[in-house]
Short mmCIF file of C-alpha atoms and ligand atoms in Angstrom, two decimals:
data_model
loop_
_atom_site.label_atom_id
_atom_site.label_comp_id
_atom_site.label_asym_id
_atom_site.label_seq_id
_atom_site.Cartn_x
_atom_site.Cartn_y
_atom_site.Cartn_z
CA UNK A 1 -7.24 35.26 -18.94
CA UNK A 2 -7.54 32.41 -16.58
CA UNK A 3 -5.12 29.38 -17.13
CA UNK A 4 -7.03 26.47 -15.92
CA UNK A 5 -3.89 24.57 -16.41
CA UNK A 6 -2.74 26.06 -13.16
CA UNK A 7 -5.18 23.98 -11.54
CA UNK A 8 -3.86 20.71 -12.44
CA UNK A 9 -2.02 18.62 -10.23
CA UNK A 10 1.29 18.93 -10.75
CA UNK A 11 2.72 15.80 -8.97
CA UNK A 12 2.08 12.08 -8.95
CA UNK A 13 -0.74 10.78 -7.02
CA UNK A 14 0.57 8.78 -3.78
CA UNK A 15 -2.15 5.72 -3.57
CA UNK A 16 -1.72 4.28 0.04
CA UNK A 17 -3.79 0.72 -0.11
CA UNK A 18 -3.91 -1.08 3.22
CA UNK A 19 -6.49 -3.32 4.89
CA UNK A 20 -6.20 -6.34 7.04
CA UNK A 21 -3.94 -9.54 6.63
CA UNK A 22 -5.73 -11.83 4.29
CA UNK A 23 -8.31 -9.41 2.84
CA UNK A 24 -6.55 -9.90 -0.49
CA UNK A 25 -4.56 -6.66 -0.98
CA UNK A 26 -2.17 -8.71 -3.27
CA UNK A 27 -5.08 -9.95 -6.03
CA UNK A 28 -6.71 -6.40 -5.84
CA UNK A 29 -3.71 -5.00 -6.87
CA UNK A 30 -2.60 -7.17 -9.36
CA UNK A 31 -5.83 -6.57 -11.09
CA UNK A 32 -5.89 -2.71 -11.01
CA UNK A 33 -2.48 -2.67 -12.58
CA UNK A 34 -4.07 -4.10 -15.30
CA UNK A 35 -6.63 -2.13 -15.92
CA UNK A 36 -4.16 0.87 -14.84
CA UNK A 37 -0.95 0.15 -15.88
CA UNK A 38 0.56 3.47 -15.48
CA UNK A 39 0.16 3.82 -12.14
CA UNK A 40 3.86 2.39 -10.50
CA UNK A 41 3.52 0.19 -7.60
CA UNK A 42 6.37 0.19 -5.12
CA UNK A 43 8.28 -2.61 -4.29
CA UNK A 44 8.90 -1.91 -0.70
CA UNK A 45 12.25 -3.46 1.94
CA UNK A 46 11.17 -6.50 4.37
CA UNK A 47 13.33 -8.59 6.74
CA UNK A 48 10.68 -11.38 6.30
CA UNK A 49 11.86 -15.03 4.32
CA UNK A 50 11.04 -14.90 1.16
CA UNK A 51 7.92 -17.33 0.01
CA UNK A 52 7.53 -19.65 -2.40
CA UNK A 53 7.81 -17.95 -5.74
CA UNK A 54 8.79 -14.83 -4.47
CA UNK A 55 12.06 -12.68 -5.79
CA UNK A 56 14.04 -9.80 -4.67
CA UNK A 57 13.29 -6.74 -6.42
CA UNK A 58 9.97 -8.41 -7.61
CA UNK A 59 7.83 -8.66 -4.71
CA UNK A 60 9.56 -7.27 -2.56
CA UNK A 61 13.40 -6.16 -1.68
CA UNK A 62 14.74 -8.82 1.06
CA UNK A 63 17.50 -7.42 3.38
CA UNK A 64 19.00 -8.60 6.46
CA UNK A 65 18.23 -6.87 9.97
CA UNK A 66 21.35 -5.99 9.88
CA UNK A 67 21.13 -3.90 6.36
CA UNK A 68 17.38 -2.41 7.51
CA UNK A 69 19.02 -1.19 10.29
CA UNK A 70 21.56 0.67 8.35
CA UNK A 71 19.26 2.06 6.47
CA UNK A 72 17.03 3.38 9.13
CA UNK A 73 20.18 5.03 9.97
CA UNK A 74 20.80 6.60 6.60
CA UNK A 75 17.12 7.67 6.80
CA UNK A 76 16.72 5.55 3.47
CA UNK A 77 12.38 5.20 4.49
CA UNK A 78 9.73 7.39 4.00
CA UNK A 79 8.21 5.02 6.59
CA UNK A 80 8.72 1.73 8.22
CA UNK A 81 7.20 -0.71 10.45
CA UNK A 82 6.73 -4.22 11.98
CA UNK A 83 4.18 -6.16 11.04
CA UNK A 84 3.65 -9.65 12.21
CA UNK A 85 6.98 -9.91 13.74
CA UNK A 86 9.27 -8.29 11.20
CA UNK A 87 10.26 -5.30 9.75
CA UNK A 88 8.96 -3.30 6.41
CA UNK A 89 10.21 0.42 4.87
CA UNK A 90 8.96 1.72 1.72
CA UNK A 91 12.21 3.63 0.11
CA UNK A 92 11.86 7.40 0.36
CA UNK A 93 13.96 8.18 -2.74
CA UNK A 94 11.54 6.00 -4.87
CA UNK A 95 8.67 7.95 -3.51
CA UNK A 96 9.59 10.92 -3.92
CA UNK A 97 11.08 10.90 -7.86
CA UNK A 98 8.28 8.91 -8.85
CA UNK A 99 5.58 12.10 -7.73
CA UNK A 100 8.14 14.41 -8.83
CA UNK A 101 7.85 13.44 -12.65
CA UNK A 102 4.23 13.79 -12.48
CA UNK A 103 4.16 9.67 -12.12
CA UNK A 104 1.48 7.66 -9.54
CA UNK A 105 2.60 5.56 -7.33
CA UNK A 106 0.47 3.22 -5.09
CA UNK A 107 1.91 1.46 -1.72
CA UNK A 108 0.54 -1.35 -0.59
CA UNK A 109 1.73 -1.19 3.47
CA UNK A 110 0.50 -1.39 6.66
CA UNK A 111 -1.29 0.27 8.87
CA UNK A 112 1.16 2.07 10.83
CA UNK A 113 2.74 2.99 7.49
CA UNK A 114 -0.13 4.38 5.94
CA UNK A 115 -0.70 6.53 8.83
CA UNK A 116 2.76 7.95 8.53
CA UNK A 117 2.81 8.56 4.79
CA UNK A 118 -0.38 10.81 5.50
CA UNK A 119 1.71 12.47 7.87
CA UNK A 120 4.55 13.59 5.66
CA UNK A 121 2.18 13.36 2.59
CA UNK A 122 -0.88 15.46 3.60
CA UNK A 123 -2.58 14.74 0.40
CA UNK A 124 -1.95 11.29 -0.34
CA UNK A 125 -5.12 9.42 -1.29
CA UNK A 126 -5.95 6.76 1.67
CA UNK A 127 -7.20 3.65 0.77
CA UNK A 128 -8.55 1.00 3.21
CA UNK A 129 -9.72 -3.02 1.63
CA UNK A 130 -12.43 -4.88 3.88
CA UNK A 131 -13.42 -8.12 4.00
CA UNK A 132 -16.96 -8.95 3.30
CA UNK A 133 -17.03 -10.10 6.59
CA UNK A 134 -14.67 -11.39 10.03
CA UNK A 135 -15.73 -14.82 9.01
CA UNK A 136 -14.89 -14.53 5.21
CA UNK A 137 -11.54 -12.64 6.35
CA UNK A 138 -10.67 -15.53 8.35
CA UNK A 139 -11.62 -18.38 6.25
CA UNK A 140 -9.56 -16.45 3.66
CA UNK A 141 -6.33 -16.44 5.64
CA UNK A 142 -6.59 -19.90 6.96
CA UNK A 143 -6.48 -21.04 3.40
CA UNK A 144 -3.30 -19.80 2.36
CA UNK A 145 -1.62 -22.48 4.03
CA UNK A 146 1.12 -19.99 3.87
CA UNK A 147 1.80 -19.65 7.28
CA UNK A 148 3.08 -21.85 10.02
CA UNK A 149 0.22 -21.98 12.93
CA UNK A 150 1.64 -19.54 15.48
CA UNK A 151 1.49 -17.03 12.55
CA UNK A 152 -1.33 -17.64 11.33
CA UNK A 153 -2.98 -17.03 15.12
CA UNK A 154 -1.03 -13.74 15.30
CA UNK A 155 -2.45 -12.64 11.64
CA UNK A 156 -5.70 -13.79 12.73
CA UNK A 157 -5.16 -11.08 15.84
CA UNK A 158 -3.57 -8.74 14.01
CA UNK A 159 -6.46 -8.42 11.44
CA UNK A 160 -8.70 -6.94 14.16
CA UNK A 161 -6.68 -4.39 15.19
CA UNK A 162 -5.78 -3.57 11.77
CA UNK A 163 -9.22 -3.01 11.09
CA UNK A 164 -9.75 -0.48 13.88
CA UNK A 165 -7.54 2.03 11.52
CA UNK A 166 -10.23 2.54 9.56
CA UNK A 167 -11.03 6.07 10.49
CA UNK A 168 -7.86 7.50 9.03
CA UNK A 169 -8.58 6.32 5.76
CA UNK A 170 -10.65 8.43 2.86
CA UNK A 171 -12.08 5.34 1.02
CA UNK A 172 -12.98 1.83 1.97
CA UNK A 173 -13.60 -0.88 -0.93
CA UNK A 174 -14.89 -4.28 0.07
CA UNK A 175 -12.58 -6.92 -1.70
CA UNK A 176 -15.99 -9.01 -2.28
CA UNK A 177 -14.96 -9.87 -6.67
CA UNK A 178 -11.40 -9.19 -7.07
CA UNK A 179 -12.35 -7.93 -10.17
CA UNK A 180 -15.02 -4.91 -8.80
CA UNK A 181 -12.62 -4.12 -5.76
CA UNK A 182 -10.16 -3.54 -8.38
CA UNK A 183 -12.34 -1.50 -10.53
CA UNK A 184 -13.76 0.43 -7.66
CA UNK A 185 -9.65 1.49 -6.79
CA UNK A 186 -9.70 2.82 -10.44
CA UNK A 187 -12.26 4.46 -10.53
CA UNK A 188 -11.09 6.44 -7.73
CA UNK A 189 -7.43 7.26 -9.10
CA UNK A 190 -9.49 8.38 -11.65
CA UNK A 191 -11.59 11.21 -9.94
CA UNK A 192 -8.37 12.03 -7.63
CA UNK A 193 -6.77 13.01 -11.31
CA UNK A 194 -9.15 15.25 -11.79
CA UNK A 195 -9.31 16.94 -8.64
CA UNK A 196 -8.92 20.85 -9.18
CA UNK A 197 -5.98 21.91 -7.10
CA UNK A 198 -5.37 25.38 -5.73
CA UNK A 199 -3.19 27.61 -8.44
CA UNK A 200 0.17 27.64 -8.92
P1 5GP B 301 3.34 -9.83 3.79
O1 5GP B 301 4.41 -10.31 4.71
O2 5GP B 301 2.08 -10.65 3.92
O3 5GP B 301 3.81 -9.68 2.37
O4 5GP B 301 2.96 -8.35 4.26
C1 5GP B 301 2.59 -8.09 5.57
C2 5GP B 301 2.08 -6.68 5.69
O5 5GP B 301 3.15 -5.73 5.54
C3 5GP B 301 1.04 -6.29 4.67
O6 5GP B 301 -0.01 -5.60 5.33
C4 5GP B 301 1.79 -5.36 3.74
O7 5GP B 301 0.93 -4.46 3.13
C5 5GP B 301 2.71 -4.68 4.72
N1 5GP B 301 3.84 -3.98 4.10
C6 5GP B 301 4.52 -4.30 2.97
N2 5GP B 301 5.48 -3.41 2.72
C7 5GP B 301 5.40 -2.48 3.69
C8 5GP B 301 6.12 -1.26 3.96
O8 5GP B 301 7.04 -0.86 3.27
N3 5GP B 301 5.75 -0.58 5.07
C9 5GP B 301 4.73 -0.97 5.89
N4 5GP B 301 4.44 -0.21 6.93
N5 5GP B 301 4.03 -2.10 5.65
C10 5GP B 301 4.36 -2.84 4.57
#
């Protein structure tokens, strides 16, 4: 008799969520670990100075260039990048024992990154945030006041050629109410669970 149980995914789903500086990729995900809270975000390697209020192994794992490097060498990334100036990995290891115990895991990276995790992870669900609009996506990054001015000018460049990526994504969500763009990412983890793979 048939087993439908063969038909389940087996491994974690890996969410890739990307989408131009200052769309709000941060708040959106916040938001949908709430309402899913067993889906694992990654806390990915950066060379960048730490904010205000950020932490190692909370936002994100600060290392030297001189320590990234090494672990380029070691082959420690499933994928890594620069982005406005310096250098970001998400840790391979992570990644991969995460999916293997059935767990989902969502990345929130680049551009470049995502395209490479679709590489090496054919089936890895793509995600891609817009702004409700250029001018809305500016005004938005302007008023993080985070950024010194010849970043923010490079961010405000680097958003429109982010945005060109969109074509290798599967879903795009405008980040509109934190709250709905959140709600629309569950909704699709949701209907990628239930997705009827081919038998084991
Ligand atoms: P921020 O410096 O504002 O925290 O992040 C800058 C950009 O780097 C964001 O688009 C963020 O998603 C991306 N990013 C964070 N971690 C990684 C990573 O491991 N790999 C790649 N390719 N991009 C990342």
């Amino acid at each position: 008799m048939l087993d439908w149980n063969n038909y389940r995914r087996r491994t974690g789903l890996v969410i890739v969520l990307s989408g131009p500086s200052g769309v709000g990729k941060d708040c959106v995900l916040e938001e949908f670990i709430k309402l899913c809270p067993d889906v694992r975000r990654c806390i990915t390697y950066t060379t960048r100075t730490p904010r205000a209020g950020e932490g190692s192994g909370k936002d994100y794992h600060f290392v030297s260039v001189e320590e990234f490097g090494r672990m380029v060498e070691d082959c420690w990334f499933l994928e890594f990048a620069e982005v406005h100036g310096n250098l970001y990995g998400t840790p391979r290891s992570w990644v991969e024992e995460e999916r293997a115990a059935g767990r989902d895991v969502v990345l929130k990276i680049d551009v470049q990154g995502g395209v490479a995790v679709k590489r090496q992870i054919p089936d890895a669900v793509m995600v891609f945030l817009v702004p409700p609009s250029l001018e809305e996506l500016d005004r938005r990054l302007r008023s993080r006041l985070t950024e010194a001015d010849a970043e923010l000018t490079k961010r405000l460049l680097d958003a429109r050629s982010e945005l060109a990526y969109i074509s290798s994504y599967e879903y795009m969500i405008e980040n509109d109410v934190v709250f709905g763009a959140a709600s629309k990412l569950r909704a699709i983890v949701i209907a990628e669970r239930s997705r009827i793979v081919s038998g084991h």
